[in-house]
């Protein structure tokens, strides 16, 4: 019958279409990371807790590569890589907000903790205590328990970055900080570098577009630092 021929043609066309290779789909360009201004937060934390600004930038560089949403395999969070318990304690003590990834609050909490470690363990031990935890460092100091390889490498990398630069005005009641001593890091197990001191002009913090929105986002202006991911190379 005459109606069968058009149906056969249509079926043949459908078979050919199903056998045709699929056209490649264009890959969307990844969204660019957002730069976030943290210079004012670093200055505020520096003046409040008596820690040099370039120390704070150095810690953020080595700890998180300046990525605001950084989360380590151990669960450390944000620019200063604070463990949940440390964040909760510092947040309650200093009246900070609820978001551990908020740049200002993370920097304030991390800098206050860095100051506590300095006051508790001095120039020789505060970096190791910050990275490994005060209990782990106390075991190293008092019982000779070896520090984790990650902590030894961390101190070996960051200590030379803290050697130069001017100290900020001290907070009321804060004692002056002597030069960081690196004598205990001179052994071969420490890979010392000759990094120049960190400054806001040399440091950038970025926020990955995939990260949840910040609780208190601030408009970027001037000097910057990065907001997401993991550690600097």
Short mmCIF file of C-alpha atoms in Angstrom, two decimals:
data_model
loop_
_atom_site.label_atom_id
_atom_site.label_comp_id
_atom_site.label_asym_id
_atom_site.label_seq_id
_atom_site.Cartn_x
_atom_site.Cartn_y
_atom_site.Cartn_z
CA UNK A 1 0.00 0.00 0.00
CA UNK A 2 1.10 3.58 -0.62
CA UNK A 3 1.33 4.49 3.09
CA UNK A 4 3.96 1.80 3.80
CA UNK A 5 6.74 3.42 1.73
CA UNK A 6 6.88 6.67 3.78
CA UNK A 7 6.97 4.60 6.99
CA UNK A 8 9.94 2.53 5.67
CA UNK A 9 11.77 5.74 4.73
CA UNK A 10 11.13 7.20 8.18
CA UNK A 11 12.37 4.05 9.92
CA UNK A 12 15.55 4.02 7.81
CA UNK A 13 16.20 7.66 8.70
CA UNK A 14 15.80 6.93 12.41
CA UNK A 15 18.28 4.03 12.18
CA UNK A 16 20.84 6.26 10.46
CA UNK A 17 20.40 8.99 13.06
CA UNK A 18 20.85 6.56 15.96
CA UNK A 19 24.07 5.24 14.40
CA UNK A 20 25.55 8.68 13.79
CA UNK A 21 28.32 9.70 16.22
CA UNK A 22 27.28 12.22 18.85
CA UNK A 23 28.65 15.69 18.35
CA UNK A 24 31.09 16.74 21.07
CA UNK A 25 29.64 19.12 23.61
CA UNK A 26 31.60 22.23 24.49
CA UNK A 27 33.29 22.05 27.89
CA UNK A 28 32.27 25.01 30.04
CA UNK A 29 35.05 27.27 31.21
CA UNK A 30 35.75 26.91 34.96
CA UNK A 31 34.60 29.86 37.00
CA UNK A 32 37.42 32.12 38.11
CA UNK A 33 38.29 32.22 41.79
CA UNK A 34 37.12 35.32 43.61
CA UNK A 35 39.78 37.45 45.25
CA UNK A 36 39.00 38.59 48.76
CA UNK A 37 40.54 41.53 50.60
CA UNK A 38 42.08 40.35 53.87
CA UNK A 39 44.71 43.03 54.50
CA UNK A 40 42.56 44.87 57.05
CA UNK A 41 41.84 41.61 58.90
CA UNK A 42 45.54 40.76 59.12
CA UNK A 43 46.35 44.24 60.43
CA UNK A 44 43.58 44.01 63.03
CA UNK A 45 44.71 40.58 64.24
CA UNK A 46 48.35 41.67 64.28
CA UNK A 47 47.65 44.70 66.44
CA UNK A 48 45.26 42.88 68.76
CA UNK A 49 47.48 39.89 69.49
CA UNK A 50 50.95 41.36 69.00
CA UNK A 51 51.95 39.05 66.13
CA UNK A 52 53.86 40.55 63.16
CA UNK A 53 51.75 40.77 60.02
CA UNK A 54 54.29 38.90 57.90
CA UNK A 55 54.10 35.97 60.35
CA UNK A 56 50.34 35.75 59.75
CA UNK A 57 50.78 35.85 55.98
CA UNK A 58 53.49 33.18 56.20
CA UNK A 59 51.23 30.87 58.22
CA UNK A 60 48.40 31.29 55.71
CA UNK A 61 50.75 30.64 52.79
CA UNK A 62 52.11 27.40 54.21
CA UNK A 63 48.92 26.20 55.91
CA UNK A 64 46.28 26.85 53.25
CA UNK A 65 47.91 28.51 50.23
CA UNK A 66 45.60 31.39 51.07
CA UNK A 67 42.47 29.44 50.15
CA UNK A 68 39.54 30.50 52.28
CA UNK A 69 37.65 27.22 51.91
CA UNK A 70 40.66 24.98 52.53
CA UNK A 71 39.95 21.77 54.46
CA UNK A 72 42.79 19.37 55.26
CA UNK A 73 42.51 15.58 55.41
CA UNK A 74 42.54 15.92 59.22
CA UNK A 75 39.66 18.41 59.16
CA UNK A 76 41.58 21.67 59.69
CA UNK A 77 39.65 24.61 58.25
CA UNK A 78 40.18 27.88 56.48
CA UNK A 79 43.07 30.24 55.90
CA UNK A 80 44.80 29.47 59.21
CA UNK A 81 43.82 25.76 59.15
CA UNK A 82 42.15 25.49 62.54
CA UNK A 83 40.91 22.19 63.90
CA UNK A 84 37.22 22.20 64.88
CA UNK A 85 37.99 22.11 68.61
CA UNK A 86 40.49 24.96 68.37
CA UNK A 87 38.04 27.02 66.32
CA UNK A 88 35.22 26.43 68.82
CA UNK A 89 37.41 27.44 71.76
CA UNK A 90 38.82 30.59 70.15
CA UNK A 91 35.43 31.55 68.76
CA UNK A 92 33.84 31.42 72.21
CA UNK A 93 36.74 33.21 73.86
CA UNK A 94 36.83 36.14 71.44
CA UNK A 95 33.17 36.41 70.46
CA UNK A 96 33.63 35.43 66.81
CA UNK A 97 30.91 34.43 64.35
CA UNK A 98 29.60 30.97 63.50
CA UNK A 99 31.42 30.48 60.17
CA UNK A 100 34.96 29.04 60.55
CA UNK A 101 35.68 29.97 56.92
CA UNK A 102 34.88 33.66 57.37
CA UNK A 103 38.24 35.30 56.54
CA UNK A 104 38.25 37.79 59.40
CA UNK A 105 37.11 35.34 62.07
CA UNK A 106 39.46 32.59 60.88
CA UNK A 107 42.41 35.00 60.89
CA UNK A 108 41.49 36.34 64.33
CA UNK A 109 41.11 32.84 65.77
CA UNK A 110 44.30 31.58 64.15
CA UNK A 111 46.38 34.56 65.20
CA UNK A 112 45.12 34.38 68.79
CA UNK A 113 46.03 30.69 68.85
CA UNK A 114 49.45 31.41 67.36
CA UNK A 115 50.03 33.92 70.16
CA UNK A 116 48.96 31.35 72.76
CA UNK A 117 51.42 28.85 71.35
CA UNK A 118 54.19 31.45 71.41
CA UNK A 119 53.46 32.41 75.00
CA UNK A 120 53.29 28.76 76.02
CA UNK A 121 56.23 27.28 74.10
CA UNK A 122 58.43 30.20 73.14
CA UNK A 123 60.33 30.93 69.96
CA UNK A 124 61.70 27.39 69.80
CA UNK A 125 58.38 25.57 69.91
CA UNK A 126 55.39 27.67 68.93
CA UNK A 127 55.37 26.71 65.25
CA UNK A 128 55.52 22.98 65.99
CA UNK A 129 52.84 23.38 68.67
CA UNK A 130 50.61 25.28 66.24
CA UNK A 131 50.94 22.59 63.58
CA UNK A 132 51.02 19.39 65.63
CA UNK A 133 49.06 20.58 68.66
CA UNK A 134 50.39 21.59 72.07
CA UNK A 135 50.06 18.11 73.52
CA UNK A 136 52.10 16.53 70.74
CA UNK A 137 54.80 19.20 71.04
CA UNK A 138 54.91 18.82 74.85
CA UNK A 139 55.50 15.09 74.37
CA UNK A 140 58.38 15.89 72.02
CA UNK A 141 59.89 18.42 74.42
CA UNK A 142 59.38 16.51 77.67
CA UNK A 143 59.46 12.85 76.62
CA UNK A 144 61.44 12.85 73.40
CA UNK A 145 58.53 11.55 71.36
CA UNK A 146 59.32 12.28 67.68
CA UNK A 147 57.30 14.96 65.96
CA UNK A 148 55.38 13.98 62.81
CA UNK A 149 57.36 14.33 59.59
CA UNK A 150 54.76 16.83 58.37
CA UNK A 151 55.43 19.06 61.39
CA UNK A 152 59.19 18.88 60.97
CA UNK A 153 58.87 19.85 57.31
CA UNK A 154 56.38 22.60 58.23
CA UNK A 155 58.74 24.20 60.75
CA UNK A 156 61.66 23.84 58.37
CA UNK A 157 59.74 25.67 55.68
CA UNK A 158 58.08 28.44 57.65
CA UNK A 159 60.73 29.42 60.22
CA UNK A 160 63.03 31.13 57.68
CA UNK A 161 60.04 33.12 56.42
CA UNK A 162 59.61 34.73 59.86
CA UNK A 163 63.15 36.02 60.27
CA UNK A 164 62.71 39.51 58.82
CA UNK A 165 60.15 42.27 58.86
CA UNK A 166 59.03 44.78 61.42
CA UNK A 167 56.73 43.98 64.32
CA UNK A 168 53.40 45.79 64.66
CA UNK A 169 52.28 47.80 67.69
CA UNK A 170 51.58 45.40 70.54
CA UNK A 171 48.19 44.86 72.08
CA UNK A 172 47.81 46.01 75.66
CA UNK A 173 49.57 43.58 77.97
CA UNK A 174 51.30 41.67 75.15
CA UNK A 175 54.99 41.04 75.59
CA UNK A 176 57.50 41.72 72.78
CA UNK A 177 58.38 38.83 70.49
CA UNK A 178 62.09 38.07 70.12
CA UNK A 179 63.47 36.85 66.80
CA UNK A 180 62.29 33.35 65.94
CA UNK A 181 65.07 30.90 66.69
CA UNK A 182 65.68 28.18 64.13
CA UNK A 183 68.65 26.40 65.72
CA UNK A 184 66.60 23.28 66.38
CA UNK A 185 65.62 23.16 62.71
CA UNK A 186 69.15 23.12 61.34
CA UNK A 187 69.43 19.32 61.17
CA UNK A 188 69.27 17.61 57.78
CA UNK A 189 65.66 16.53 58.33
CA UNK A 190 64.62 20.18 57.84
CA UNK A 191 64.53 21.47 54.28
CA UNK A 192 65.14 25.16 54.98
CA UNK A 193 64.20 27.67 52.31
CA UNK A 194 65.18 31.26 51.71
CA UNK A 195 61.67 32.65 51.23
CA UNK A 196 61.31 36.38 51.58
CA UNK A 197 59.01 37.72 54.30
CA UNK A 198 55.33 37.66 53.41
CA UNK A 199 53.51 40.92 52.87
CA UNK A 200 49.97 41.74 51.83
CA UNK A 201 51.26 42.92 48.46
CA UNK A 202 52.83 39.50 47.74
CA UNK A 203 49.96 37.38 49.07
CA UNK A 204 46.57 36.68 47.53
CA UNK A 205 43.55 34.97 49.15
CA UNK A 206 40.97 33.37 46.88
CA UNK A 207 37.54 31.85 47.20
CA UNK A 208 36.50 28.96 44.96
CA UNK A 209 33.09 29.61 43.35
CA UNK A 210 32.05 26.12 44.48
CA UNK A 211 32.50 27.08 48.13
CA UNK A 212 29.35 28.03 50.08
CA UNK A 213 28.74 31.76 50.41
CA UNK A 214 30.52 33.50 53.25
CA UNK A 215 28.40 34.55 56.17
CA UNK A 216 29.83 38.06 56.07
CA UNK A 217 31.25 38.67 52.60
CA UNK A 218 33.06 41.97 52.19
CA UNK A 219 33.68 43.86 48.97
CA UNK A 220 37.27 43.42 47.74
CA UNK A 221 39.48 46.48 47.57
CA UNK A 222 43.21 47.05 47.44
CA UNK A 223 45.36 44.21 48.77
CA UNK A 224 44.30 40.61 48.44
CA UNK A 225 44.76 36.99 49.60
CA UNK A 226 43.15 33.53 47.97
CA UNK A 227 39.84 31.65 49.33
CA UNK A 228 39.47 27.73 48.70
CA UNK A 229 41.59 24.57 48.31
CA UNK A 230 44.79 23.18 49.74
CA UNK A 231 48.43 24.03 50.28
CA UNK A 232 50.89 26.18 48.38
CA UNK A 233 53.47 24.33 46.25
#
